[in-house]
Short mmCIF file of C-alpha atoms in Angstrom, two decimals:
data_model
loop_
_atom_site.label_atom_id
_atom_site.label_comp_id
_atom_site.label_asym_id
_atom_site.label_seq_id
_atom_site.Cartn_x
_atom_site.Cartn_y
_atom_site.Cartn_z
CA UNK Y 24 -6.84 -29.97 55.70
CA UNK Y 25 -9.60 -29.54 58.32
CA UNK Y 26 -12.06 -32.68 59.21
CA UNK Y 27 -10.23 -34.86 56.65
CA UNK Y 28 -6.81 -34.22 57.80
CA UNK Y 29 -8.25 -34.62 61.66
CA UNK Y 30 -9.89 -37.93 60.61
CA UNK Y 31 -6.64 -39.59 58.99
CA UNK Y 32 -4.97 -39.00 62.06
CA UNK Y 33 -7.64 -40.39 64.32
CA UNK Y 34 -7.57 -43.43 61.81
CA UNK Y 35 -3.92 -44.14 63.09
CA UNK Y 36 -5.02 -43.46 66.88
CA UNK Y 37 -7.89 -46.02 66.21
CA UNK Y 38 -5.18 -48.87 64.87
CA UNK Y 39 -3.08 -48.04 68.50
CA UNK Y 40 -6.26 -48.06 70.58
CA UNK Y 41 -7.39 -51.77 69.34
CA UNK Y 42 -4.08 -53.29 70.31
CA UNK Y 43 -4.61 -51.79 73.97
CA UNK Y 44 -7.94 -52.47 74.32
CA UNK Y 45 -7.45 -56.28 73.59
CA UNK Y 46 -10.82 -58.00 74.19
CA UNK Y 47 -12.70 -55.66 76.57
CA UNK Y 48 -15.53 -53.45 76.20
CA UNK Y 49 -14.63 -49.82 76.07
CA UNK Y 50 -15.28 -46.47 74.40
CA UNK Y 51 -12.92 -44.10 74.29
CA UNK Y 52 -12.96 -40.21 73.67
CA UNK Y 53 -9.50 -38.36 73.59
CA UNK Y 54 -11.33 -34.77 75.04
CA UNK Y 55 -13.53 -35.08 77.70
CA UNK Y 56 -14.41 -31.15 77.34
CA UNK Y 57 -14.92 -29.16 74.34
CA UNK Y 58 -15.48 -25.42 73.72
CA UNK Y 59 -16.18 -23.28 70.74
CA UNK Y 60 -17.88 -20.29 69.82
CA UNK Y 61 -21.50 -20.12 68.17
CA UNK Y 62 -21.91 -20.88 64.72
CA UNK Y 63 -18.55 -23.27 64.42
CA UNK Y 64 -18.51 -26.84 63.71
CA UNK Y 65 -17.74 -29.33 66.66
CA UNK Y 66 -16.03 -32.53 66.00
CA UNK Y 67 -16.07 -34.98 69.06
CA UNK Y 68 -13.56 -37.98 68.42
CA UNK Y 69 -14.53 -41.29 69.94
CA UNK Y 70 -13.36 -44.96 69.13
CA UNK Y 71 -14.93 -48.32 70.85
CA UNK Y 72 -13.75 -51.88 71.04
CA UNK Y 73 -15.43 -55.06 71.98
CA UNK Y 74 -14.61 -58.91 72.44
CA UNK Y 75 -14.19 -61.07 69.19
CA UNK Y 76 -16.48 -63.92 70.11
CA UNK Y 77 -19.12 -64.69 72.18
CA UNK Y 78 -20.65 -68.24 73.62
CA UNK Y 79 -23.94 -69.38 72.67
CA UNK Y 80 -24.82 -73.20 74.00
CA UNK Y 81 -21.13 -74.23 73.82
CA UNK Y 82 -20.63 -72.64 70.43
CA UNK Y 83 -18.40 -69.60 69.76
CA UNK Y 84 -20.04 -66.58 67.66
CA UNK Y 85 -18.31 -63.98 66.03
CA UNK Y 86 -19.50 -60.34 67.51
CA UNK Y 87 -21.33 -57.80 64.96
CA UNK Y 88 -22.25 -54.53 65.54
CA UNK Y 89 -25.90 -53.78 64.80
CA UNK Y 90 -26.73 -50.51 66.43
CA UNK Y 91 -24.53 -47.34 67.31
CA UNK Y 92 -26.32 -44.39 68.59
CA UNK Y 93 -25.32 -40.91 70.14
CA UNK Y 94 -27.19 -39.30 72.91
CA UNK Y 95 -27.44 -35.65 74.65
CA UNK Y 96 -27.88 -36.90 78.71
CA UNK Y 97 -26.59 -36.76 81.69
CA UNK Y 98 -27.98 -40.37 82.49
CA UNK Y 99 -28.32 -43.37 80.33
CA UNK Y 100 -28.07 -43.49 76.66
CA UNK Y 101 -30.91 -45.12 74.93
CA UNK Y 102 -32.61 -44.84 71.60
CA UNK Y 103 -35.12 -42.74 73.26
CA UNK Y 104 -33.24 -39.55 73.51
CA UNK Y 105 -30.70 -40.44 71.36
CA UNK Y 106 -29.60 -37.32 68.83
CA UNK Y 107 -28.21 -40.42 66.35
CA UNK Y 108 -29.74 -43.93 65.88
CA UNK Y 109 -28.42 -45.69 62.84
CA UNK Y 110 -31.49 -48.07 63.04
CA UNK Y 111 -33.69 -45.12 62.02
CA UNK Y 112 -31.84 -41.70 61.75
CA UNK Y 113 -31.80 -40.16 58.59
CA UNK Y 114 -29.35 -37.93 57.03
CA UNK Y 115 -29.13 -34.29 59.10
CA UNK Y 116 -26.98 -31.50 58.15
CA UNK Y 117 -26.87 -30.91 62.06
CA UNK Y 118 -25.51 -34.14 63.16
CA UNK Y 119 -23.40 -36.23 60.87
CA UNK Y 120 -22.17 -39.73 62.01
CA UNK Y 121 -18.39 -40.08 60.42
CA UNK Y 122 -17.78 -43.47 62.52
CA UNK Y 123 -18.84 -46.93 61.63
CA UNK Y 124 -19.63 -50.15 62.75
CA UNK Y 125 -16.35 -51.61 63.44
CA UNK Y 126 -13.86 -49.20 66.01
CA UNK Y 127 -14.83 -45.64 64.77
CA UNK Y 128 -17.75 -43.21 66.50
CA UNK Y 129 -16.28 -39.84 65.42
CA UNK Y 130 -19.40 -37.28 65.61
CA UNK Y 131 -19.39 -33.83 63.97
CA UNK Y 132 -22.09 -31.19 64.97
CA UNK Y 133 -22.37 -28.34 62.74
CA UNK Y 134 -23.69 -24.47 63.43
CA UNK Y 135 -23.37 -25.13 67.24
CA UNK Y 136 -25.35 -22.66 69.37
CA UNK Y 137 -25.88 -22.36 72.92
CA UNK Y 138 -28.72 -25.15 73.19
CA UNK Y 139 -26.11 -27.46 72.04
CA UNK Y 140 -24.29 -26.95 75.53
CA UNK Y 141 -24.57 -30.84 77.14
CA UNK Y 142 -22.70 -34.04 77.84
CA UNK Y 143 -23.01 -36.49 74.72
CA UNK Y 144 -22.34 -40.17 75.00
CA UNK Y 145 -21.68 -42.97 72.73
CA UNK Y 146 -23.23 -46.23 73.07
CA UNK Y 147 -23.47 -49.50 70.55
CA UNK Y 148 -25.41 -52.62 70.58
CA UNK Y 149 -24.23 -55.94 68.80
CA UNK Y 150 -25.91 -59.35 67.88
CA UNK Y 151 -25.23 -60.62 71.90
CA UNK Y 152 -28.29 -60.00 73.75
CA UNK Y 153 -26.25 -59.06 76.34
CA UNK Y 154 -23.46 -57.23 74.37
CA UNK Y 155 -24.42 -53.49 74.62
CA UNK Y 156 -22.00 -50.79 76.05
CA UNK Y 157 -22.19 -46.96 76.70
CA UNK Y 158 -19.22 -44.86 76.97
CA UNK Y 159 -19.70 -42.95 80.18
CA UNK Y 160 -19.13 -40.27 81.33
CA UNK Y 161 -19.33 -38.78 78.11
CA UNK Y 162 -18.02 -35.61 76.37
CA UNK Y 163 -19.00 -31.96 77.54
CA UNK Y 164 -19.75 -29.29 75.12
CA UNK Y 165 -19.78 -25.56 76.17
CA UNK Y 166 -20.70 -23.21 73.30
CA UNK Y 167 -19.76 -19.54 73.73
CA UNK Y 168 -21.93 -16.79 72.85
CA UNK Y 169 -18.60 -14.52 72.52
CA UNK Y 170 -16.21 -14.62 69.49
CA UNK Y 171 -12.81 -15.73 69.53
CA UNK Y 172 -10.17 -13.45 70.85
CA UNK Y 173 -6.35 -13.33 71.01
CA UNK Y 174 -4.58 -11.75 73.95
CA UNK Y 175 -0.86 -11.82 74.63
CA UNK Y 176 0.92 -13.01 77.42
CA UNK Y 177 4.14 -11.31 78.23
CA UNK Y 178 5.75 -9.20 81.19
CA UNK Y 179 5.65 -6.13 79.31
CA UNK Y 180 2.80 -3.95 79.55
CA UNK Y 181 0.43 -2.72 77.10
CA UNK Y 182 0.78 -5.13 74.27
CA UNK Y 183 4.62 -3.44 73.37
CA UNK Y 184 7.09 -6.38 72.69
CA UNK Y 185 10.73 -6.05 71.93
CA UNK Y 186 12.79 -8.09 69.93
CA UNK Y 187 13.95 -10.98 71.65
CA UNK Y 188 11.43 -11.11 74.24
CA UNK Y 189 9.48 -14.19 75.09
CA UNK Y 190 5.79 -13.84 73.89
CA UNK Y 191 2.67 -16.25 73.99
CA UNK Y 192 -0.62 -15.41 72.29
CA UNK Y 193 -4.10 -17.26 73.41
CA UNK Y 194 -7.02 -17.69 71.88
CA UNK Y 195 -10.01 -17.87 74.04
CA UNK Y 196 -13.69 -17.12 74.63
CA UNK Y 197 -15.35 -15.81 78.03
CA UNK Y 198 -16.16 -19.01 78.92
CA UNK Y 199 -13.68 -21.43 77.25
CA UNK Y 200 -11.25 -23.08 79.09
CA UNK Y 201 -7.56 -22.84 77.31
CA UNK Y 202 -7.09 -26.79 76.63
CA UNK Y 203 -10.62 -27.67 75.71
CA UNK Y 204 -10.59 -26.49 72.04
CA UNK Y 205 -8.86 -27.73 69.22
CA UNK Y 206 -7.69 -24.43 67.00
CA UNK Y 207 -5.48 -23.26 64.06
CA UNK Y 208 -3.63 -19.96 64.09
CA UNK Y 209 -3.46 -17.36 61.03
CA UNK Y 210 -0.73 -14.84 60.27
CA UNK Y 211 -1.74 -12.03 58.13
CA UNK Y 212 -4.35 -14.68 57.01
CA UNK Y 213 -2.11 -17.46 56.45
CA UNK Y 214 -1.96 -20.64 58.03
CA UNK Y 215 0.62 -21.03 60.88
CA UNK Y 216 2.42 -24.30 60.35
CA UNK Y 217 5.94 -23.55 61.79
CA UNK Y 218 5.16 -22.46 65.34
CA UNK Y 219 4.95 -23.74 68.66
CA UNK Y 220 1.36 -24.67 69.11
CA UNK Y 221 0.04 -26.06 72.62
CA UNK Y 222 -3.86 -26.38 72.73
CA UNK Y 223 -4.80 -22.38 72.33
CA UNK Y 224 -1.81 -20.70 72.57
CA UNK Y 225 0.93 -19.71 69.83
CA UNK Y 226 4.31 -19.36 71.62
CA UNK Y 227 7.45 -17.00 70.52
CA UNK Y 228 10.43 -18.09 72.56
CA UNK Y 229 12.46 -14.73 70.95
CA UNK Y 230 10.16 -12.74 68.89
CA UNK Y 231 12.24 -10.97 66.42
CA UNK Y 232 11.21 -8.46 63.70
CA UNK Y 233 9.77 -11.04 61.39
CA UNK Y 234 7.40 -11.75 63.64
CA UNK Y 235 5.60 -8.47 63.32
CA UNK Y 236 1.94 -9.12 61.60
CA UNK Y 237 -1.70 -9.47 62.31
CA UNK Y 238 -2.41 -12.82 64.19
CA UNK Y 239 -5.97 -14.54 64.61
CA UNK Y 240 -7.23 -18.06 65.67
CA UNK Y 241 -10.27 -20.26 64.81
CA UNK Y 242 -11.53 -23.79 65.33
CA UNK Y 243 -10.07 -26.67 62.88
CA UNK Y 244 -13.55 -27.95 62.65
CA UNK Y 245 -14.67 -24.32 60.99
CA UNK Y 246 -11.73 -21.66 60.31
CA UNK Y 247 -14.54 -19.53 58.66
CA UNK Y 248 -15.39 -17.99 61.79
CA UNK Y 249 -12.06 -16.62 63.10
CA UNK Y 250 -11.29 -14.15 66.18
CA UNK Y 251 -10.30 -10.41 65.06
CA UNK Y 252 -6.96 -9.56 64.23
CA UNK Y 253 -4.23 -9.13 66.73
CA UNK Y 254 -1.29 -6.89 66.07
CA UNK Y 255 1.95 -8.48 67.16
CA UNK Y 256 4.23 -4.80 67.42
CA UNK Y 257 7.50 -6.18 67.44
CA UNK Y 258 9.89 -3.25 68.38
CA UNK Y 259 13.20 -3.25 66.77
CA UNK Y 260 16.69 -1.74 66.41
CA UNK Y 261 17.15 -0.48 62.47
CA UNK Y 262 17.57 -3.60 60.08
CA UNK Y 263 18.87 -3.52 56.26
CA UNK Y 264 20.23 -0.15 56.28
CA UNK Y 265 21.28 1.23 52.83
CA UNK Y 266 22.49 4.10 50.85
CA UNK Y 267 21.36 5.12 47.24
CA UNK Y 268 22.90 7.76 44.77
CA UNK Y 269 20.82 10.04 42.80
CA UNK Y 270 21.35 10.40 39.73
CA UNK Y 271 23.01 7.48 38.90
CA UNK Y 272 25.59 6.38 36.37
CA UNK Y 273 28.78 9.40 35.83
CA UNK Y 274 28.94 12.51 37.67
CA UNK Y 275 30.35 15.27 36.33
CA UNK Y 276 32.03 18.43 38.14
CA UNK Y 277 29.51 21.24 39.10
CA UNK Y 278 26.18 19.05 38.84
CA UNK Y 279 24.38 18.06 41.93
CA UNK Y 280 24.47 14.71 43.74
CA UNK Y 281 21.77 13.63 46.50
CA UNK Y 282 22.70 10.13 48.67
CA UNK Y 283 19.62 8.96 50.36
CA UNK Y 284 19.81 6.59 53.38
CA UNK Y 285 17.06 4.17 53.76
CA UNK Y 286 16.47 1.35 57.16
CA UNK Y 287 14.10 -0.91 58.19
CA UNK Y 288 12.87 0.00 62.06
CA UNK Y 289 10.13 0.00 64.63
CA UNK Y 290 9.71 2.73 65.56
CA UNK Y 291 11.24 4.41 63.05
CA UNK Y 292 14.45 5.76 62.39
CA UNK Y 293 15.02 9.11 64.73
CA UNK Y 294 18.60 10.21 63.35
CA UNK Y 295 20.66 9.86 60.38
CA UNK Y 296 24.33 10.71 60.19
CA UNK Y 297 26.48 10.65 57.22
CA UNK Y 298 30.05 10.16 57.14
CA UNK Y 299 32.87 10.20 54.51
CA UNK Y 300 36.14 7.56 54.57
CA UNK Y 301 39.41 9.56 53.19
CA UNK Y 302 42.86 9.35 53.93
CA UNK Y 303 42.65 11.26 56.64
CA UNK Y 304 40.12 8.48 58.45
CA UNK Y 305 36.09 8.93 58.80
CA UNK Y 306 34.56 12.18 58.99
CA UNK Y 307 31.07 13.02 59.70
CA UNK Y 308 29.50 15.27 56.65
CA UNK Y 309 26.11 15.70 57.49
CA UNK Y 310 22.46 14.91 58.87
CA UNK Y 311 19.24 13.74 57.72
CA UNK Y 312 17.77 11.05 55.52
CA UNK Y 313 18.99 12.93 52.48
CA UNK Y 314 22.67 14.10 51.65
CA UNK Y 315 22.87 16.94 49.22
CA UNK Y 316 26.08 17.79 47.47
CA UNK Y 317 25.94 20.69 45.23
CA UNK Y 318 28.04 21.56 42.29
CA UNK Y 319 30.71 18.72 43.04
CA UNK Y 320 34.37 18.84 42.33
CA UNK Y 321 37.01 16.19 42.32
CA UNK Y 322 37.61 16.81 46.16
CA UNK Y 323 34.08 15.18 46.75
CA UNK Y 324 35.06 12.02 45.54
CA UNK Y 325 35.42 9.06 48.00
CA UNK Y 326 33.59 6.56 50.31
CA UNK Y 327 30.27 7.45 51.69
CA UNK Y 328 28.02 5.63 54.46
CA UNK Y 329 25.16 6.62 56.69
CA UNK Y 330 23.92 5.69 60.30
CA UNK Y 331 20.55 4.76 61.12
CA UNK Y 332 19.63 5.32 64.97
CA UNK Y 333 16.28 4.75 67.18
CA UNK Y 334 15.77 4.34 70.84
CA UNK Y 335 16.08 0.09 70.29
CA UNK Y 336 19.79 0.60 68.79
CA UNK Y 337 21.59 1.45 65.41
CA UNK Y 338 23.17 -0.04 62.49
CA UNK Y 339 25.63 1.53 59.58
CA UNK Y 340 24.93 0.83 56.23
CA UNK Y 341 27.87 -0.12 53.73
CA UNK Y 342 29.73 2.49 51.92
CA UNK Y 343 29.52 3.61 48.41
CA UNK Y 344 31.83 5.18 45.97
CA UNK Y 345 31.33 8.60 44.67
CA UNK Y 346 33.57 9.10 42.09
CA UNK Y 347 33.35 12.76 40.40
CA UNK Y 348 34.51 12.96 36.65
CA UNK Y 349 36.39 16.25 35.06
CA UNK Y 350 33.91 18.57 33.12
CA UNK Y 351 34.55 18.98 29.52
CA UNK Y 352 35.42 22.55 28.20
CA UNK Y 353 32.14 23.70 26.57
CA UNK Y 354 34.67 25.63 24.27
CA UNK Y 355 36.75 22.84 22.89
CA UNK Y 356 34.10 21.00 21.14
CA UNK Y 357 33.06 23.92 18.74
CA UNK Y 358 36.59 24.32 17.81
CA UNK Y 359 37.08 20.58 17.23
CA UNK Y 360 34.32 20.87 14.65
CA UNK Y 361 35.47 24.04 12.91
CA UNK Y 362 38.79 22.14 12.34
CA UNK Y 363 37.16 19.06 10.75
CA UNK Y 364 35.06 21.15 8.46
CA UNK Y 365 38.23 23.38 7.18
CA UNK Y 366 40.06 20.23 6.63
CA UNK Y 367 37.13 18.35 4.52
CA UNK Y 368 36.67 22.05 2.61
CA UNK Y 369 40.51 21.93 2.05
CA UNK Y 370 40.62 18.88 0.76
CA UNK Y 371 37.76 19.10 -1.48
CA UNK Y 372 39.22 22.35 -3.07
CA UNK Y 373 42.25 20.40 -3.68
CA UNK Y 374 41.07 17.51 -5.72
CA UNK Y 375 38.78 20.08 -7.75
CA UNK Y 376 42.28 22.15 -8.76
CA UNK Y 377 44.30 18.90 -9.64
CA UNK Y 378 41.28 18.12 -11.89
CA UNK Y 379 41.35 21.10 -13.52
CA UNK Y 380 45.27 21.70 -14.19
CA UNK Y 381 46.40 19.48 -17.37
CA UNK Y 382 50.12 18.61 -18.82
CA UNK Y 383 50.96 21.03 -21.77
CA UNK Y 384 51.97 18.44 -23.80
CA UNK Y 385 49.06 16.20 -23.08
CA UNK Y 386 46.99 19.67 -24.04
CA UNK Y 387 49.18 19.90 -27.55
CA UNK Y 388 48.33 15.92 -28.40
CA UNK Y 389 44.54 16.55 -27.39
CA UNK Y 390 44.56 19.54 -30.24
CA UNK Y 391 46.31 17.55 -32.66
CA UNK Y 392 43.74 14.62 -32.51
CA UNK Y 393 41.05 16.97 -32.89
CA UNK Y 394 42.57 18.39 -35.95
CA UNK Y 395 43.06 14.86 -37.65
CA UNK Y 396 39.28 14.05 -37.10
CA UNK Y 397 38.53 17.15 -38.78
CA UNK Y 398 40.45 16.43 -41.56
CA UNK Y 399 39.05 12.87 -41.84
CA UNK Y 400 35.45 14.17 -42.43
CA UNK Y 401 36.28 15.90 -45.72
CA UNK Y 402 37.44 13.22 -47.00
CA UNK Y 403 35.00 10.69 -48.94
CA UNK Y 404 34.07 8.72 -52.37
CA UNK Y 405 32.25 10.80 -55.00
CA UNK Y 406 30.62 8.19 -57.19
CA UNK Y 407 28.41 9.54 -60.30
CA UNK Y 408 24.69 8.72 -60.49
CA UNK Y 409 24.19 5.30 -61.59
CA UNK Y 410 23.29 4.63 -65.22
CA UNK Y 411 21.44 1.43 -65.95
CA UNK Y 412 22.63 1.13 -69.27
CA UNK Y 413 26.25 1.37 -68.64
CA UNK Y 414 26.35 -0.89 -65.50
CA UNK Y 415 27.32 -4.23 -67.89
CA UNK Y 416 29.87 -2.23 -69.82
CA UNK Y 417 31.51 -0.42 -66.39
CA UNK Y 418 31.82 -3.32 -64.56
CA UNK Y 419 34.36 -4.83 -67.63
CA UNK Y 420 36.33 -1.67 -67.92
CA UNK Y 421 36.21 -0.88 -64.26
CA UNK Y 422 39.57 -2.18 -63.08
CA UNK Y 423 41.29 -0.75 -66.57
CA UNK Y 424 40.23 2.55 -66.83
CA UNK Y 425 40.97 4.51 -63.43
CA UNK Y 426 41.15 8.15 -64.12
CA UNK Y 427 42.33 10.63 -61.43
CA UNK Y 428 41.23 14.05 -60.59
CA UNK Y 429 42.08 16.95 -58.38
CA UNK Y 430 38.99 18.80 -56.77
CA UNK Y 431 39.70 22.16 -55.15
CA UNK Y 432 37.41 23.11 -52.46
CA UNK Y 433 37.43 26.76 -51.39
CA UNK Y 434 37.22 27.68 -47.73
CA UNK Y 435 37.60 30.33 -45.12
CA UNK Y 436 41.36 30.70 -44.51
CA UNK Y 437 42.24 30.29 -41.09
CA UNK Y 438 44.94 32.23 -39.39
CA UNK Y 439 48.18 30.89 -38.80
CA UNK Y 440 48.48 32.01 -35.33
CA UNK Y 441 45.31 29.55 -34.52
CA UNK Y 442 46.48 26.40 -36.17
CA UNK Y 443 47.43 23.86 -33.34
CA UNK Y 444 50.84 22.90 -35.69
CA UNK Y 445 52.22 24.19 -39.08
CA UNK Y 446 50.68 22.07 -42.20
CA UNK Y 447 53.18 20.73 -44.86
CA UNK Y 448 50.45 20.39 -47.75
CA UNK Y 449 47.67 22.63 -48.49
CA UNK Y 450 44.73 21.07 -46.49
CA UNK Y 451 42.08 22.38 -48.90
CA UNK Y 452 43.85 19.57 -51.60
CA UNK Y 453 41.42 16.53 -51.68
CA UNK Y 454 41.79 13.39 -53.47
CA UNK Y 455 39.12 11.20 -54.95
CA UNK Y 456 38.68 8.40 -57.10
CA UNK Y 457 36.44 9.25 -59.92
CA UNK Y 458 34.66 6.27 -62.19
CA UNK Y 459 33.59 6.90 -65.76
#
């Protein structure tokens, strides 16, 4: 912002001044006195005007600026005492001409010291032999050896302010007048743009707790050199009072609960008071920032709020709801678990017993099936050993001669009381086909 912003505003001013001056010779300085601190930069704003034409031998010639210069002097400005001359002045860091050869004659002086105190004048010359002009009386520059300082102007003593007071902060040095410097203001190191400022003052019609902070000022031309911070200590009553509950979540009977009251106040809150709302009305339940309820019961349920107070006022918080839940019997859970386990065990036992129990008729049927399978294993075809010589003859007479024989196998006699059922035939008689 700084120089570029200031010059853009000054360019708009020049457009207005050109219409005011018309065809007159003139040099204008918006500020006739400037005060700053040592080490800062100073911008001397300036504009000039001249007639558009002049006559030479009955002919009109257009004016053209040939030379511009600045002087530090109490007398006439000329090239012998100039601090800047467009004809022979090389570029220097100390003196910088920000103007041109048309309408703008602004000058910037960097890193000013006490030796730079004095009166500064602008002079320009044209292609008209008599066309030259010096802007008198010029601009007076004062450089202060002491830094910027912020001071408060209030009806209260010792820089103490209460919310609602009218407060004005002034930025000054020991040798600078209040209206001779273009300043910028900072709050906590950040530029302020939404406050009423006049010259070197910052005004608060009705100061509030939001204005509390550290303020400083600096020249617009060089914001790096600022004043020490001034603490605007605004006293105010409690604000933003609230209640928090710990622990959060469900609260069971027999547990401990702590309610905490918080508030923003200057000076800090002196007294905290706790209240409970019930059907009987509002009752005071305690004092102090924390309210601890040990071994709570259902009777502690209700709406709680706190009040915060200092010497400038008081404020109540919004109410919070404290709901105490009934505590579970610790013996219930083991009993439930035992019942569940017994039920599962009984169900498993029932299934196992049911699988082992078989119907008598089904058991007998299973035994008959086993006996038949045993019989089937004792029958077979008995074929004599193969004789190659009789192969063809056997093939012819195989179907005609079939002999039957009975083969007896001796086996152990099975007690009848162990048989699964009565046999009608001798189980040891087997039939086979004998081929000869």
